[in-house]
Each structure stands twice: as structure tokens, then as C-alpha cells.
Short mmCIF file of C-alpha atoms in Angstrom, two decimals:
data_model
loop_
_atom_site.label_atom_id
_atom_site.label_comp_id
_atom_site.label_asym_id
_atom_site.label_seq_id
_atom_site.Cartn_x
_atom_site.Cartn_y
_atom_site.Cartn_z
CA UNK A 407 17.94 14.78 -14.75
CA UNK A 408 14.82 16.12 -16.45
CA UNK A 409 13.81 19.56 -15.17
CA UNK A 410 10.14 19.53 -14.20
CA UNK A 411 7.56 21.85 -12.69
CA UNK A 412 4.24 21.66 -10.88
CA UNK A 413 1.14 21.58 -13.05
CA UNK A 414 -2.46 22.66 -12.39
CA UNK A 415 -4.87 19.81 -11.58
CA UNK A 416 -6.97 20.82 -14.60
CA UNK A 417 -4.19 19.25 -16.70
CA UNK A 418 -5.78 15.86 -15.98
CA UNK A 419 -9.08 16.88 -17.55
CA UNK A 420 -7.22 18.27 -20.55
CA UNK A 421 -5.59 14.88 -21.07
CA UNK A 422 -9.01 13.31 -21.59
CA UNK A 423 -9.98 9.66 -21.19
CA UNK A 424 -10.22 6.54 -23.40
CA UNK A 425 -13.61 5.16 -24.41
CA UNK A 426 -14.77 3.51 -21.16
CA UNK A 427 -17.04 0.87 -22.73
CA UNK A 428 -14.42 -0.12 -25.27
CA UNK A 429 -11.73 -0.40 -22.58
CA UNK A 430 -13.95 -2.58 -20.36
CA UNK A 431 -14.95 -4.85 -23.25
CA UNK A 432 -11.31 -5.27 -24.27
CA UNK A 433 -10.34 -6.17 -20.71
CA UNK A 434 -13.09 -8.76 -20.31
CA UNK A 435 -12.19 -10.40 -23.61
CA UNK A 436 -8.48 -10.55 -22.81
CA UNK A 437 -8.95 -11.97 -19.32
CA UNK A 438 -10.94 -14.93 -20.62
CA UNK A 439 -8.66 -17.90 -20.13
CA UNK A 440 -6.36 -16.00 -17.76
CA UNK A 441 -6.40 -18.69 -15.06
CA UNK A 442 -3.42 -17.68 -12.95
CA UNK A 443 -3.94 -17.04 -9.24
CA UNK A 444 -3.02 -13.41 -8.54
CA UNK A 445 -0.89 -13.06 -5.42
CA UNK A 446 -0.22 -9.58 -4.05
CA UNK A 447 2.64 -9.05 -1.62
CA UNK A 448 1.82 -5.91 0.33
CA UNK A 449 4.66 -3.96 1.94
CA UNK A 450 2.17 -2.35 4.36
CA UNK A 451 -1.56 -2.94 4.97
CA UNK A 452 -2.76 -0.11 2.76
CA UNK A 453 -2.49 -2.07 -0.50
CA UNK A 454 -6.09 -3.29 -0.20
CA UNK A 455 -7.22 0.31 -0.83
CA UNK A 456 -9.14 -0.63 -3.97
CA UNK A 457 -10.60 -4.07 -3.26
CA UNK A 458 -13.34 -5.75 -1.26
CA UNK A 459 -14.31 -9.31 -0.26
CA UNK A 460 -10.68 -10.36 -0.62
CA UNK A 461 -8.59 -12.21 1.99
CA UNK A 462 -5.47 -10.74 3.56
CA UNK A 463 -3.08 -13.18 5.23
CA UNK A 464 -0.76 -11.66 7.79
CA UNK A 465 1.80 -14.46 7.62
CA UNK A 466 3.41 -16.37 4.78
CA UNK A 467 3.40 -19.85 6.23
CA UNK A 468 3.00 -22.59 3.68
CA UNK A 469 -0.51 -23.41 4.91
CA UNK A 470 -1.65 -19.79 4.57
CA UNK A 471 -0.35 -19.67 1.01
CA UNK A 472 -2.09 -22.95 0.25
CA UNK A 473 -5.38 -21.59 1.63
CA UNK A 474 -4.99 -18.54 -0.59
CA UNK A 475 -4.44 -20.70 -3.68
CA UNK A 476 -7.50 -22.82 -2.85
CA UNK A 477 -9.87 -19.87 -2.41
CA UNK A 478 -12.43 -19.37 -5.18
CA UNK A 479 -11.49 -15.70 -5.56
CA UNK A 480 -9.06 -14.63 -8.29
CA UNK A 481 -6.65 -12.99 -5.85
CA UNK A 482 -5.35 -12.92 -2.30
CA UNK A 483 -2.98 -10.63 -0.39
CA UNK A 484 -0.02 -11.46 1.83
CA UNK A 485 0.90 -8.65 4.21
CA UNK A 486 4.69 -8.53 4.52
CA UNK A 487 4.98 -5.04 6.07
CA UNK A 488 8.47 -5.02 4.55
CA UNK A 489 8.66 -1.23 4.41
CA UNK A 490 9.55 -1.43 8.10
CA UNK A 491 12.25 -4.09 7.51
CA UNK A 492 15.99 -3.77 7.24
CA UNK A 493 17.44 -4.75 3.87
CA UNK A 494 18.67 -8.04 5.33
CA UNK A 495 15.23 -8.96 6.69
CA UNK A 496 13.57 -7.95 3.44
CA UNK A 497 15.81 -10.32 1.49
CA UNK A 498 15.14 -13.21 3.87
CA UNK A 499 11.36 -12.76 3.89
CA UNK A 500 10.97 -12.37 0.12
CA UNK A 501 13.17 -15.40 -0.46
CA UNK A 502 10.98 -17.47 1.87
CA UNK A 503 7.74 -16.25 0.30
CA UNK A 504 8.86 -16.91 -3.29
CA UNK A 505 10.10 -20.40 -2.41
CA UNK A 506 6.85 -21.33 -0.67
CA UNK A 507 4.68 -19.92 -3.46
CA UNK A 508 6.60 -21.97 -6.02
CA UNK A 509 6.31 -25.11 -3.89
CA UNK A 510 2.54 -24.78 -3.37
CA UNK A 511 2.03 -23.84 -7.02
CA UNK A 512 3.72 -27.06 -8.15
CA UNK A 513 1.81 -29.18 -5.62
CA UNK A 514 -1.57 -27.81 -6.70
CA UNK A 515 -0.75 -27.51 -10.40
CA UNK A 516 -1.87 -23.88 -10.30
CA UNK A 517 0.12 -21.09 -11.97
CA UNK A 518 0.33 -17.61 -10.45
CA UNK A 519 0.94 -13.96 -11.30
CA UNK A 520 2.93 -12.12 -8.63
CA UNK A 521 2.47 -8.44 -7.78
CA UNK A 522 4.62 -6.52 -5.33
CA UNK A 523 2.29 -3.77 -4.11
CA UNK A 524 4.48 -0.82 -3.21
CA UNK A 525 4.01 2.79 -2.21
CA UNK A 526 2.29 5.06 -4.74
CA UNK A 527 4.80 7.76 -3.79
CA UNK A 528 7.69 5.41 -4.71
CA UNK A 529 9.12 4.62 -1.28
CA UNK A 530 10.16 1.13 -0.19
CA UNK A 531 12.82 -1.51 -0.80
CA UNK A 532 12.99 -1.12 -4.56
CA UNK A 533 14.57 -2.73 -6.57
CA UNK A 534 15.79 -5.10 -3.83
CA UNK A 535 12.48 -6.91 -3.36
CA UNK A 536 11.95 -7.38 -7.08
CA UNK A 537 15.48 -8.69 -7.60
CA UNK A 538 15.08 -11.27 -4.82
CA UNK A 539 11.71 -12.41 -6.15
CA UNK A 540 13.12 -12.77 -9.64
CA UNK A 541 16.10 -14.79 -8.42
CA UNK A 542 13.93 -17.23 -6.47
CA UNK A 543 11.22 -17.60 -9.12
CA UNK A 544 13.81 -18.37 -11.77
CA UNK A 545 15.55 -20.87 -9.49
CA UNK A 546 12.53 -22.54 -7.88
CA UNK A 547 9.95 -21.98 -10.60
CA UNK A 548 12.14 -22.89 -13.56
CA UNK A 549 11.14 -19.83 -15.56
CA UNK A 550 12.73 -16.67 -16.92
CA UNK A 551 11.25 -13.36 -15.80
CA UNK A 552 11.00 -11.35 -18.99
CA UNK A 553 9.87 -8.03 -17.57
CA UNK A 554 8.98 -5.95 -14.55
CA UNK A 555 5.85 -3.80 -14.75
CA UNK A 556 6.26 -0.46 -12.96
CA UNK A 557 2.89 1.24 -12.42
CA UNK A 558 2.48 3.57 -9.40
CA UNK A 559 -0.79 5.06 -10.77
CA UNK A 560 -3.36 5.35 -7.95
CA UNK A 561 -6.11 7.91 -8.60
CA UNK A 562 -7.81 7.45 -5.20
CA UNK A 563 -4.66 8.88 -3.63
CA UNK A 564 -4.06 11.47 -6.34
CA UNK A 565 -1.15 9.68 -8.10
CA UNK A 566 -0.94 9.99 -11.87
CA UNK A 567 1.71 9.17 -14.49
CA UNK A 568 1.99 10.85 -17.88
CA UNK A 569 4.93 11.72 -20.06
CA UNK A 570 6.68 9.00 -17.98
CA UNK A 571 6.60 11.44 -15.03
CA UNK A 572 4.86 10.44 -11.82
CA UNK A 573 2.82 13.19 -10.15
CA UNK A 574 1.30 13.55 -6.69
CA UNK A 575 -1.81 15.71 -6.32
CA UNK A 576 -1.40 18.32 -3.59
CA UNK A 577 -4.45 20.59 -3.32
CA UNK A 578 -4.83 22.22 -6.77
CA UNK A 579 -1.40 21.18 -8.07
CA UNK A 580 0.18 18.10 -9.60
CA UNK A 581 3.65 17.89 -8.07
CA UNK A 582 6.39 15.76 -9.65
CA UNK A 583 7.00 12.96 -7.12
CA UNK A 584 10.68 13.83 -6.70
CA UNK A 585 9.66 17.30 -5.45
CA UNK A 586 7.36 16.00 -2.67
CA UNK A 587 8.07 15.39 1.01
CA UNK A 588 7.89 11.66 0.30
CA UNK A 589 10.98 11.86 -1.90
CA UNK A 590 12.87 13.29 1.08
CA UNK A 591 12.16 10.18 3.18
CA UNK A 592 15.30 9.53 5.23
CA UNK A 593 15.18 5.80 4.56
CA UNK A 594 13.73 5.54 1.04
CA UNK A 595 14.40 8.94 -0.49
CA UNK A 596 15.00 9.63 -4.18
CA UNK A 597 15.33 12.54 -6.63
CA UNK A 598 13.86 11.49 -9.98
CA UNK A 599 10.21 12.01 -10.98
CA UNK A 600 10.60 10.62 -14.50
CA UNK A 601 10.15 6.89 -13.89
CA UNK A 602 12.87 5.99 -16.38
CA UNK A 603 15.32 8.12 -14.39
CA UNK A 604 13.89 6.74 -11.14
CA UNK A 605 14.74 3.22 -12.32
CA UNK A 606 18.28 4.27 -13.23
CA UNK A 607 18.70 6.06 -9.89
CA UNK A 608 17.38 3.17 -7.79
CA UNK A 609 19.27 0.47 -9.69
CA UNK A 610 22.43 2.59 -9.49
CA UNK A 611 22.78 2.55 -13.25
CA UNK A 612 22.30 -1.18 -13.78
CA UNK A 613 19.07 -0.45 -15.63
CA UNK A 614 19.72 2.77 -17.59
CA UNK A 615 16.80 5.08 -18.33
CA UNK A 616 17.18 4.47 -22.06
CA UNK A 617 16.67 0.72 -21.59
CA UNK A 618 13.15 1.13 -20.16
CA UNK A 619 10.15 0.09 -22.25
CA UNK A 620 7.49 2.79 -22.02
CA UNK A 621 3.75 2.45 -22.59
CA UNK A 622 2.50 5.95 -23.36
CA UNK A 623 -0.91 7.52 -22.90
CA UNK A 624 -1.03 8.09 -26.64
CA UNK A 625 -0.68 4.34 -27.32
CA UNK A 626 -3.31 3.49 -24.71
CA UNK A 627 -5.76 6.14 -25.93
CA UNK A 628 -5.34 4.94 -29.52
CA UNK A 629 -6.08 1.35 -28.37
CA UNK A 630 -2.82 0.37 -30.07
CA UNK A 631 -2.99 -3.14 -28.65
CA UNK A 632 -0.82 -4.61 -31.39
CA UNK A 633 1.96 -2.09 -30.78
CA UNK A 634 1.84 -2.49 -27.00
CA UNK A 635 1.79 -6.28 -27.33
CA UNK A 636 4.89 -6.18 -29.54
CA UNK A 637 6.67 -4.21 -26.82
CA UNK A 638 5.68 -6.70 -24.10
CA UNK A 639 6.55 -9.72 -26.23
CA UNK A 640 9.93 -8.12 -26.89
CA UNK A 641 10.74 -7.76 -23.19
CA UNK A 642 13.57 -9.98 -21.94
CA UNK A 643 15.88 -10.25 -18.95
CA UNK A 644 13.64 -8.41 -16.44
CA UNK A 645 13.18 -5.39 -18.72
CA UNK A 646 11.56 -2.44 -16.93
CA UNK A 647 8.14 -1.58 -18.38
CA UNK A 648 6.92 1.92 -17.45
CA UNK A 649 3.12 2.27 -17.57
CA UNK A 650 1.58 5.73 -17.98
CA UNK A 651 -2.00 6.13 -16.71
CA UNK A 652 -4.28 8.91 -15.49
CA UNK A 653 -7.60 7.00 -15.56
CA UNK A 654 -8.71 3.46 -14.80
CA UNK A 655 -9.58 3.13 -18.48
CA UNK A 656 -5.89 3.60 -19.35
CA UNK A 657 -5.03 0.79 -16.97
CA UNK A 658 -7.75 -1.48 -18.37
CA UNK A 659 -6.28 -1.13 -21.86
CA UNK A 660 -2.80 -1.94 -20.57
CA UNK A 661 -3.93 -4.92 -18.45
CA UNK A 662 -5.84 -6.35 -21.40
CA UNK A 663 -2.61 -6.44 -23.42
CA UNK A 664 -0.59 -7.68 -20.43
CA UNK A 665 -3.00 -10.62 -20.11
CA UNK A 666 -2.52 -11.44 -23.80
CA UNK A 667 1.28 -11.38 -23.41
CA UNK A 668 1.10 -13.66 -20.35
CA UNK A 669 -1.17 -16.09 -22.20
CA UNK A 670 1.45 -16.20 -24.97
CA UNK A 671 4.00 -17.44 -22.45
CA UNK A 672 5.73 -14.25 -21.27
CA UNK A 673 6.57 -13.98 -17.56
CA UNK A 674 6.28 -10.68 -15.73
CA UNK A 675 6.60 -9.43 -12.19
CA UNK A 676 4.76 -6.24 -11.25
CA UNK A 677 5.71 -3.44 -8.87
CA UNK A 678 2.57 -1.36 -8.62
CA UNK A 679 0.35 0.76 -6.42
CA UNK A 680 -3.14 -0.47 -5.49
CA UNK A 681 -4.89 0.26 -8.81
CA UNK A 682 -3.44 -2.50 -10.99
CA UNK A 683 -4.44 -5.39 -8.67
CA UNK A 684 -8.03 -4.17 -8.77
CA UNK A 685 -8.11 -4.12 -12.56
CA UNK A 686 -6.36 -7.40 -13.31
CA UNK A 687 -8.20 -9.06 -10.42
CA UNK A 688 -11.53 -7.85 -11.87
CA UNK A 689 -12.68 -6.34 -8.59
CA UNK A 690 -15.94 -4.44 -9.04
CA UNK A 691 -16.61 -0.96 -7.73
CA UNK A 692 -18.39 -0.78 -4.38
CA UNK A 693 -19.97 2.23 -2.63
CA UNK A 694 -18.00 3.68 0.26
CA UNK A 695 -18.86 2.15 3.64
CA UNK A 696 -21.06 4.22 5.94
CA UNK A 697 -20.95 4.43 9.72
CA UNK A 698 -23.96 2.11 9.83
CA UNK A 699 -22.08 -0.44 7.73
CA UNK A 700 -19.15 -0.38 10.11
CA UNK A 701 -20.40 -0.09 13.69
CA UNK A 702 -23.47 -1.26 15.54
CA UNK A 703 -24.73 0.14 18.84
CA UNK A 704 -21.86 0.05 21.29
CA UNK A 705 -21.58 1.98 24.54
CA UNK A 706 -17.79 2.14 24.52
CA UNK A 707 -15.90 4.85 22.66
CA UNK A 708 -13.55 4.23 19.78
CA UNK A 709 -9.82 4.69 19.49
CA UNK A 710 -7.76 6.52 16.87
CA UNK A 711 -4.02 5.88 16.71
CA UNK A 712 -1.98 8.37 14.67
CA UNK A 713 1.59 7.22 14.05
CA UNK A 714 2.41 8.74 10.67
CA UNK A 715 4.36 11.99 10.90
CA UNK A 716 4.16 13.24 7.29
CA UNK A 717 2.78 16.76 6.80
CA UNK A 718 -0.50 15.51 5.34
CA UNK A 719 -1.19 13.50 8.51
CA UNK A 720 -0.30 16.44 10.75
CA UNK A 721 -2.70 18.66 8.82
CA UNK A 722 -5.43 16.02 9.11
CA UNK A 723 -4.80 15.68 12.84
CA UNK A 724 -5.03 19.44 13.34
CA UNK A 725 -8.35 19.43 11.45
CA UNK A 726 -9.64 16.62 13.68
CA UNK A 727 -8.79 18.70 16.75
CA UNK A 728 -11.42 21.21 15.60
CA UNK A 729 -14.17 18.59 15.78
CA UNK A 730 -17.08 19.18 18.16
CA UNK A 731 -17.51 15.44 18.75
CA UNK A 732 -16.75 13.87 22.12
CA UNK A 733 -13.03 13.23 21.58
CA UNK A 734 -10.07 13.25 23.94
CA UNK A 735 -6.59 13.92 22.52
CA UNK A 736 -3.50 12.28 24.02
CA UNK A 737 0.02 13.05 22.81
CA UNK A 738 2.50 10.18 22.93
CA UNK A 739 5.99 11.62 23.39
CA UNK A 740 8.26 9.80 20.91
CA UNK A 741 11.38 11.40 22.35
CA UNK A 742 11.03 9.28 25.49
CA UNK A 743 12.71 6.67 23.24
CA UNK A 744 16.02 8.34 24.11
CA UNK A 745 15.44 7.77 27.87
CA UNK A 746 16.04 4.51 29.73
CA UNK A 747 12.63 2.82 30.01
CA UNK A 748 10.98 5.96 28.71
CA UNK A 749 8.78 4.29 26.11
CA UNK A 750 7.48 1.71 28.60
CA UNK A 751 6.41 4.43 31.04
CA UNK A 752 4.79 6.43 28.25
CA UNK A 753 2.82 3.37 27.10
CA UNK A 754 1.51 2.58 30.58
CA UNK A 755 0.37 6.15 31.13
CA UNK A 756 -1.39 6.28 27.76
CA UNK A 757 -3.18 2.94 28.17
CA UNK A 758 -4.66 4.07 31.51
CA UNK A 759 -5.93 7.36 30.02
CA UNK A 760 -7.29 5.63 26.91
CA UNK A 761 -9.25 3.02 28.86
CA UNK A 762 -10.77 5.64 31.14
CA UNK A 763 -11.80 7.58 28.05
CA UNK A 764 -13.30 4.62 26.15
CA UNK A 765 -15.33 3.46 29.16
CA UNK A 766 -17.13 6.80 29.27
CA UNK A 767 -18.15 6.50 25.62
CA UNK A 768 -15.65 9.05 24.35
CA UNK A 769 -13.22 8.39 21.51
CA UNK A 770 -9.52 8.47 22.40
CA UNK A 771 -7.24 10.07 19.81
CA UNK A 772 -3.65 9.05 20.53
CA UNK A 773 -1.02 10.69 18.37
CA UNK A 774 2.75 10.64 18.33
CA UNK A 775 4.51 13.94 18.94
CA UNK A 776 5.33 15.42 15.57
CA UNK A 777 9.12 15.85 15.91
CA UNK A 778 11.73 13.18 16.63
CA UNK A 779 14.84 14.85 18.07
CA UNK A 780 17.30 12.34 16.62
CA UNK A 781 21.04 13.15 16.55
CA UNK A 782 22.07 14.57 13.16
CA UNK A 783 24.82 11.96 12.76
CA UNK A 784 22.44 9.00 13.14
CA UNK A 785 22.58 6.77 10.03
CA UNK A 786 19.44 5.59 8.22
CA UNK A 787 19.54 2.02 9.59
CA UNK A 788 19.76 3.32 13.18
CA UNK A 789 16.98 5.80 12.45
CA UNK A 790 14.80 3.03 11.04
CA UNK A 791 15.48 0.97 14.19
CA UNK A 792 14.34 3.85 16.43
CA UNK A 793 11.24 4.33 14.28
CA UNK A 794 10.38 0.64 14.62
CA UNK A 795 10.84 0.80 18.42
CA UNK A 796 8.49 3.77 18.61
CA UNK A 797 5.98 2.02 16.36
CA UNK A 798 6.11 -1.09 18.54
CA UNK A 799 5.54 1.00 21.66
CA UNK A 800 2.58 2.84 20.13
CA UNK A 801 1.16 -0.45 18.82
CA UNK A 802 1.41 -2.06 22.24
CA UNK A 803 -1.16 0.45 23.52
CA UNK A 804 -3.82 -1.42 21.54
CA UNK A 805 -2.36 -4.77 22.58
CA UNK A 806 -2.62 -3.84 26.28
CA UNK A 807 -6.24 -2.68 26.13
CA UNK A 808 -8.57 -4.77 28.26
CA UNK A 809 -11.69 -3.02 26.97
CA UNK A 810 -13.05 -3.54 23.45
CA UNK A 811 -13.41 -0.18 21.68
CA UNK A 812 -16.28 0.66 19.35
CA UNK A 813 -13.81 0.82 16.45
CA UNK A 814 -10.10 1.28 15.78
CA UNK A 815 -8.55 3.64 13.25
CA UNK A 816 -4.80 3.44 12.70
CA UNK A 817 -3.08 6.22 10.75
CA UNK A 818 0.17 5.37 8.98
CA UNK A 819 1.44 2.29 7.12
CA UNK A 820 3.81 0.79 9.70
CA UNK A 821 1.48 1.70 12.55
CA UNK A 822 -1.56 0.08 10.94
CA UNK A 823 0.36 -3.07 10.07
CA UNK A 824 1.70 -3.53 13.59
CA UNK A 825 -1.70 -2.86 15.12
CA UNK A 826 -3.30 -5.47 12.87
CA UNK A 827 -0.71 -8.22 13.21
CA UNK A 828 0.88 -7.68 16.62
CA UNK A 829 -1.72 -5.91 18.76
CA UNK A 830 -4.93 -7.35 17.30
CA UNK A 831 -3.24 -10.65 16.36
CA UNK A 832 -5.15 -10.92 13.07
CA UNK A 833 -4.05 -13.93 11.01
CA UNK A 834 -6.60 -13.59 8.23
CA UNK A 835 -8.87 -10.63 7.62
CA UNK A 836 -11.56 -9.91 5.07
CA UNK A 837 -11.47 -6.56 3.31
CA UNK A 838 -14.94 -5.02 3.78
CA UNK A 839 -14.32 -2.14 1.39
CA UNK A 840 -13.27 1.48 1.86
CA UNK A 841 -14.36 4.10 4.40
CA UNK A 842 -13.17 6.81 2.00
CA UNK A 843 -11.28 6.60 -1.27
CA UNK A 844 -8.01 4.76 -0.65
CA UNK A 845 -8.81 3.98 3.00
CA UNK A 846 -9.57 0.26 3.50
CA UNK A 847 -11.43 -1.45 6.31
CA UNK A 848 -10.69 -4.93 7.62
CA UNK A 849 -13.18 -7.08 9.49
CA UNK A 850 -11.10 -8.86 12.12
CA UNK A 851 -11.21 -12.66 12.25
CA UNK A 852 -12.37 -14.95 15.05
CA UNK A 853 -8.78 -15.55 16.15
CA UNK A 854 -8.06 -11.86 16.79
CA UNK A 855 -7.96 -9.96 20.08
CA UNK A 856 -11.26 -8.23 19.27
CA UNK A 857 -13.17 -10.52 16.84
CA UNK A 858 -15.65 -9.05 14.40
CA UNK A 859 -14.54 -5.46 14.82
CA UNK A 860 -14.07 -2.91 12.01
CA UNK A 861 -10.45 -1.86 11.72
CA UNK A 862 -9.86 1.22 9.56
CA UNK A 863 -6.44 1.36 7.93
CA UNK A 864 -5.66 4.98 7.08
CA UNK A 865 -2.45 5.52 5.06
CA UNK A 866 -0.32 8.47 6.10
CA UNK A 867 -0.16 9.92 2.59
CA UNK A 868 -3.83 9.65 1.54
CA UNK A 869 -6.90 11.85 1.86
CA UNK A 870 -7.77 15.52 2.01
CA UNK A 871 -7.22 17.68 5.10
CA UNK A 872 -10.72 16.91 6.39
CA UNK A 873 -10.81 13.15 5.64
CA UNK A 874 -9.68 11.87 9.04
CA UNK A 875 -12.18 14.14 10.79
CA UNK A 876 -14.99 12.99 8.48
CA UNK A 877 -14.34 9.30 9.22
CA UNK A 878 -14.04 9.79 12.97
CA UNK A 879 -17.22 11.84 13.11
CA UNK A 880 -19.05 9.25 10.99
CA UNK A 881 -18.06 6.47 13.39
CA UNK A 882 -18.77 8.40 16.58
#
């Protein structure tokens, strides 16, 4: 495995940037005639981090998929929340989704381009989800998937790829992804930072590192569209295509060539972070949402639910505790999950405290205790099951509220998904935009528990130390 080291953030500036106007012009030209509906399967609700005025469906019923196809927009999202699934459930769900997409596509005579939006720090059911999608598309869609685009670049979250190595920005350093806390995830952990080696590791050698097609920064910066196109046209049998990018201009150059390859009849699936859907979906930039954009006068307090337990979230929570705003902090003890009926009792106690707090105009900050005292011998499937039970308990706090809060912020991917779909019962939401870079806001639909309320979806692995505090203070 390639030996790597942390780099200073200034390395990004030293790498430079392609000509922005030329990249944009190339993209616009290439996307002319690209008529496919772009469908993004999101493994947690944070994949809309870069878009606005786009629909998110929280189920994959045939009618929901049909509605998405019939919308005038270029793209729609389907929230699967599959990062919280077992492998067996992931297979079942992705099989269902692919079959229904193919069926609706044939009925409407509308082709599609499918993106699996995964974690920008490389966690999730990879390559399982991609393999299932390929199998069903080839069977139901009567096509051959030539290649799989792998592009975890996501600058809003500090994720950059160059030299085929994926880096995560941590303060003033660029850390190879395999050296971060995310790579130590007990369910989705990995070792490799070089994406070619990551592919080999995750596919257990079925796709060797040397078999990967790589699109380098040098090719993108030279606008070598002919050379890149030859590589894409040469892809066969689900070849893995590694995309390097450190700026949106890099991605625009790549997507312009990808569109040309697709128009020439090549079929690709994409496993990407949130940046690529924005570019290929031609979503414009939009200013960050202000407190005035999000909340109107409301006497009740808001509620913040912190489920993520990664270090970044803990640091953000500790910073929030220093706020001088009218907040009340409530710790939810996750270790009650090891007691008979413990989680139920903990939920009831927390709901009562939260409602009392909200009624007085204060904002309730509910956070899970930071350490789960799980037995060392517990396997990863059992650990995932416990995590899901805790998430369901924490989510049910919102579901049991009888008082409408001023706003809701949910911190963490699984937590925010469960709050949106289970507690708030959202079936279709509209993405308003972002509260901060990489932090999307839904406007809840009429069918939801609290219609017309801003719901801030705050990923566990995004933002600076002060970002959570800044958002809470803006909304209160």
C-alpha cells in the first residue's frame, strides 16, 4: 500500500485551477442534447448539500419515481438511507429501486443517468450497492454498464482528490482519507487512501488497482478532452474510473467529457459525493440561507438533535455549549440501550424536558452521550443493530413532540434521515438551499408532522468547530 503523509492546506493553492470561463463554456456545450433524467440515490439525507429547488423523495414507490421523472427539473433525489441498512436490506432495496426505475423509464420513454451519492469520506455499502444496481440495470434495462465513475471530491466539506489520493481537510492539514477517524469506522472501515487501492481493497481484489482508469488533474488542466474521451469510450465491463479534482472547474471539465461519452452510447454508473450531481445537473450557485430566510416570528424555541458521535461533532457540540444564547442542554444516555426498557424510559424523560423548554422560548439541545460501552466481542452487524436502535429512540423524541418547534436541526446522517422520514413523516421535501457550506435545509411538505418548517440537516463530518454554534445562534 502506498505510504502517504499529511500535507499543508496551502498545497491546494499551489495546485492552481483551470480556466473557469473555458471550463463553464465547455460544460454548457457538452450538455446540450443531454436529455437523460438524472436520478440520485442518497444513502443518507446529506447528499443535497450542493443543490437547491430540487425534490427529495423519501420512498421509492413506483408513483414517487414516476413523479420524479415527470418533473421539469433535470434531477431528483431518492433518499434510501442505506448507510444504516444491513447488507441484506441494502441488496433488497437497491434491487427494488433499479427495477422500478427501469419500468417507469420504459413506460415514459425517458432515459436516465443514475448516481449513487455516497459518503465523501468513503464509508458506506461499496461496492455492494453498485454491483446490485449494475446487475438489475443490465437485466431490466437491457444495457451493458461500461464503467463506474468514482468521484468523492466535495470541496464544501474539505474533500479533495489529487495524485489519485483522496484527502480530508482537518484544520490546516490535508489528511489522506485512510488516516482519518472515518476510515476506522467499525462498520465501513478501510485502509487505503489511494482510490485505486481503495477499489482493490473494497472489491477484495476483483478489481485490481492497476485495472482502474484514472483521470488526472494534469489532463483536466490541459483540457485534454480528446484524451479523456478516449479513456471513457474504452471503458468496458464496469471499469472503475477514478476522477481527480480539487476545484469545481476540474469537475466541469470531466463532466463535459462524460456527457459526450454518454451521448455516444456509453453507459456509466456513478458513485460520487455531492459535488458531481450539482455540476452535471447544472444547479446554479445560491447564497447561503440566513436566519430570516429560514424562520419567521415564532414564540416557541427550537430543537437541536445531535446523534453523530464522530470527533468533529463532539468538538462542535462543546463549542455550542459556550454559547450565550438561551439554550438548554440535555444528554441522552445511549448506554440505557443495554437495560431492559432503558431506551423507552430515557425517551419519555427527554420529551418532557424538551417540551417544557420549547414552550418557554428556549432552544433544546439534545445530544447522545459520547461513548457507547459495547462489549469488545460484539460483531459489526450486532453493533450496527444497536446503533440503529439508539437512532430510532433518539428520533422518536421528535416524533412524540406535541408542540411545534421554531426549527429543527439534526446532526448526523442516520439521525437526520430518521428524523425526516420517521419522526416528521416527510414524503417529499424541497431543498431550500444551504445554511452553511455542505449543510442543506429542507422545507417540509404539507403531509409532514410539522408542515412548512425549516429542517436543517447537519452531517456529522462537515463544518468547522464553530459551525453548529453559528447556525443555532442565527436561528435563535
